[in-house]
Coordinates of C-alpha atoms in Angstrom, one line a residue:
M443 CA 40.4 30.0 43.9
A444 CA 40.1 32.4 46.9
E445 CA 37.2 30.3 48.2
K446 CA 39.3 27.2 48.1
I447 CA 42.2 28.8 49.9
S448 CA 39.9 30.3 52.5
K449 CA 38.4 26.8 53.2
L450 CA 41.9 25.3 53.5
M451 CA 43.0 28.1 55.9
R452 CA 39.6 28.1 57.7
I453 CA 39.1 31.8 56.9
N454 CA 35.7 33.2 56.0
Y455 CA 35.9 34.5 52.5
L456 CA 33.5 37.4 52.0
G457 CA 34.2 38.2 48.3
M458 CA 36.1 40.6 46.0
D459 CA 35.5 44.2 45.1
T460 CA 35.7 44.1 41.3
S461 CA 35.8 47.9 41.0
F462 CA 37.9 49.7 38.4
A463 CA 39.9 52.2 40.3
P464 CA 42.9 54.4 39.4
G465 CA 46.4 53.2 40.2
L466 CA 49.5 55.2 40.9
K467 CA 51.1 54.7 37.6
R468 CA 50.0 56.6 34.4
K469 CA 49.1 53.3 32.7
D470 CA 46.7 52.6 35.6
Y471 CA 44.7 55.8 35.5
V472 CA 41.1 55.1 34.8
M473 CA 40.8 58.2 32.6
R474 CA 43.6 56.9 30.4
K475 CA 41.4 53.9 29.7
F476 CA 38.5 56.2 28.9
D477 CA 40.6 58.2 26.5
I478 CA 41.9 55.1 24.7
L479 CA 38.4 53.7 24.3
K480 CA 37.1 57.1 23.3
K481 CA 39.8 57.3 20.6
K482 CA 39.3 53.8 19.3
T483 CA 35.5 53.6 19.3
G484 CA 34.3 57.2 19.2
A485 CA 32.2 56.5 22.3
N486 CA 31.7 59.2 24.9
Y487 CA 32.3 59.0 28.6
L488 CA 28.8 57.9 29.5
S489 CA 28.8 54.8 27.3
I490 CA 32.3 53.9 28.3
A491 CA 31.3 54.2 32.0
G492 CA 28.4 51.9 31.4
L493 CA 30.6 49.4 29.6
I494 CA 33.2 49.3 32.4
T495 CA 30.5 48.9 35.0
D496 CA 28.9 46.0 33.1
I497 CA 32.3 44.3 32.9
A498 CA 32.9 44.7 36.6
K499 CA 29.4 43.2 37.3
R500 CA 30.1 40.2 35.0
V501 CA 33.3 39.0 36.7
D502 CA 32.5 35.5 37.9
V503 CA 33.4 35.8 41.6
K504 CA 31.6 36.4 44.9
R505 CA 31.4 40.2 45.0
V506 CA 31.3 42.7 47.8
C507 CA 31.4 46.5 48.0
Y508 CA 30.8 48.8 45.0
C509 CA 32.0 46.5 42.2
G510 CA 31.9 49.2 39.6
L511 CA 33.8 52.3 38.4
M512 CA 35.6 54.5 40.8
L513 CA 36.5 58.1 39.8
P514 CA 38.2 59.8 42.7
V515 CA 39.4 63.1 41.2
F516 CA 42.6 63.4 43.3
E517 CA 43.6 59.8 42.8
D518 CA 43.6 60.0 39.0
I519 CA 45.9 62.7 37.6
L520 CA 44.3 62.6 34.2
L521 CA 40.8 63.0 35.7
A522 CA 42.2 65.9 37.9
R523 CA 43.5 67.6 34.7
K524 CA 40.1 67.2 33.0
V525 CA 38.4 68.8 36.0
D526 CA 41.0 71.6 36.1
E527 CA 40.4 72.3 32.4
N528 CA 36.6 72.0 32.9
E529 CA 36.3 69.1 30.5
M530 CA 34.9 67.1 33.5
N531 CA 32.9 68.7 36.3
I532 CA 30.4 67.7 39.0
E533 CA 27.4 67.6 36.5
R534 CA 29.3 65.4 34.1
I535 CA 30.4 63.0 36.9
L536 CA 26.8 62.9 38.1
L537 CA 25.8 61.9 34.6
L538 CA 28.3 59.0 34.9
L539 CA 26.7 58.0 38.2
S540 CA 23.5 57.2 36.3
V541 CA 25.2 54.2 34.6
C542 CA 27.8 53.1 37.1
R543 CA 28.3 52.6 40.8
C544 CA 30.8 55.4 41.4
R545 CA 30.4 58.4 43.7
L546 CA 31.3 62.0 43.7
D547 CA 34.7 61.4 45.3
T548 CA 37.4 63.9 46.3
I549 CA 35.7 66.7 44.2
P550 CA 37.7 69.9 44.6
V551 CA 35.5 72.9 45.5
S552 CA 36.1 76.4 46.7
G553 CA 37.0 76.7 50.3
N554 CA 34.3 79.2 50.7
I555 CA 31.6 77.2 48.9
S556 CA 28.1 78.3 49.9
K557 CA 25.7 76.0 51.8
K558 CA 23.3 76.5 48.9
C559 CA 25.8 75.1 46.4
I560 CA 26.5 72.1 48.7
Y561 CA 22.8 71.5 49.2
A562 CA 22.3 71.6 45.4
I563 CA 25.1 68.9 44.9
L564 CA 23.6 66.8 47.7
F565 CA 20.0 67.1 46.3
D566 CA 21.1 66.2 42.8
T567 CA 23.0 63.1 44.1
A568 CA 20.1 62.1 46.4
T569 CA 17.7 62.4 43.5
L570 CA 19.8 60.1 41.3
S571 CA 20.2 57.7 44.2
K572 CA 16.4 57.5 44.7
K573 CA 15.5 57.3 41.1
L574 CA 18.1 54.6 40.4
Q575 CA 17.5 52.8 43.7
K576 CA 21.2 52.5 44.5
P577 CA 23.5 54.0 47.2
L578 CA 25.5 57.1 46.1
S579 CA 27.7 59.3 48.2
V580 CA 29.5 62.6 48.0
H581 CA 33.0 63.5 49.1
L582 CA 33.7 67.1 48.5
L583 CA 37.2 68.5 49.1
P584 CA 37.1 72.2 50.1
I585 CA 40.3 73.9 49.0
K586 CA 41.5 77.1 50.7
N587 CA 42.0 80.0 48.3
K588 CA 40.3 78.2 45.4
K589 CA 37.9 80.7 44.0
D590 CA 35.6 78.6 41.8
A591 CA 35.3 75.2 40.2
T592 CA 36.9 76.2 37.0
G593 CA 40.1 77.9 38.2
Q594 CA 42.7 76.6 35.7
G595 CA 46.0 75.6 37.1
F596 CA 44.6 74.9 40.5
I597 CA 44.8 71.1 40.5
H598 CA 48.1 71.0 38.7
N599 CA 49.7 73.1 41.5
I600 CA 48.4 70.7 44.2
L601 CA 49.4 67.5 42.4

């Protein structure tokens, strides 16, 4: 339909990003969908991430951009809570990267995170990117006065 409209309007239609990304309402949080599928099927996050990515790739439209699963921590309150409670962390999100086209996005880290720790995160991501032959990126969010990656209550206070 979009291609037909673009021809009528003489606009170049490049395609659609079929990514699953969180919305602003609770019902639109990606992690809510994960939790529903986990409860109904008994599947874990990795297999659910793979399923969602497969669905995004199967949509029969001209695709552009990531076309996969997006897990920005500070855009999905349920994901932020899981990070805050250490149910989800950088290593677990990296594991999800192995089956989907998401990235480490808005990951809260200590404001005084060491270069060594940043390098380790970047090296892990680069290793996955090379092995899987797909582009991956990292968006860390240093937070002043945040002491470590597991400080409970930290994210709830910001959101």
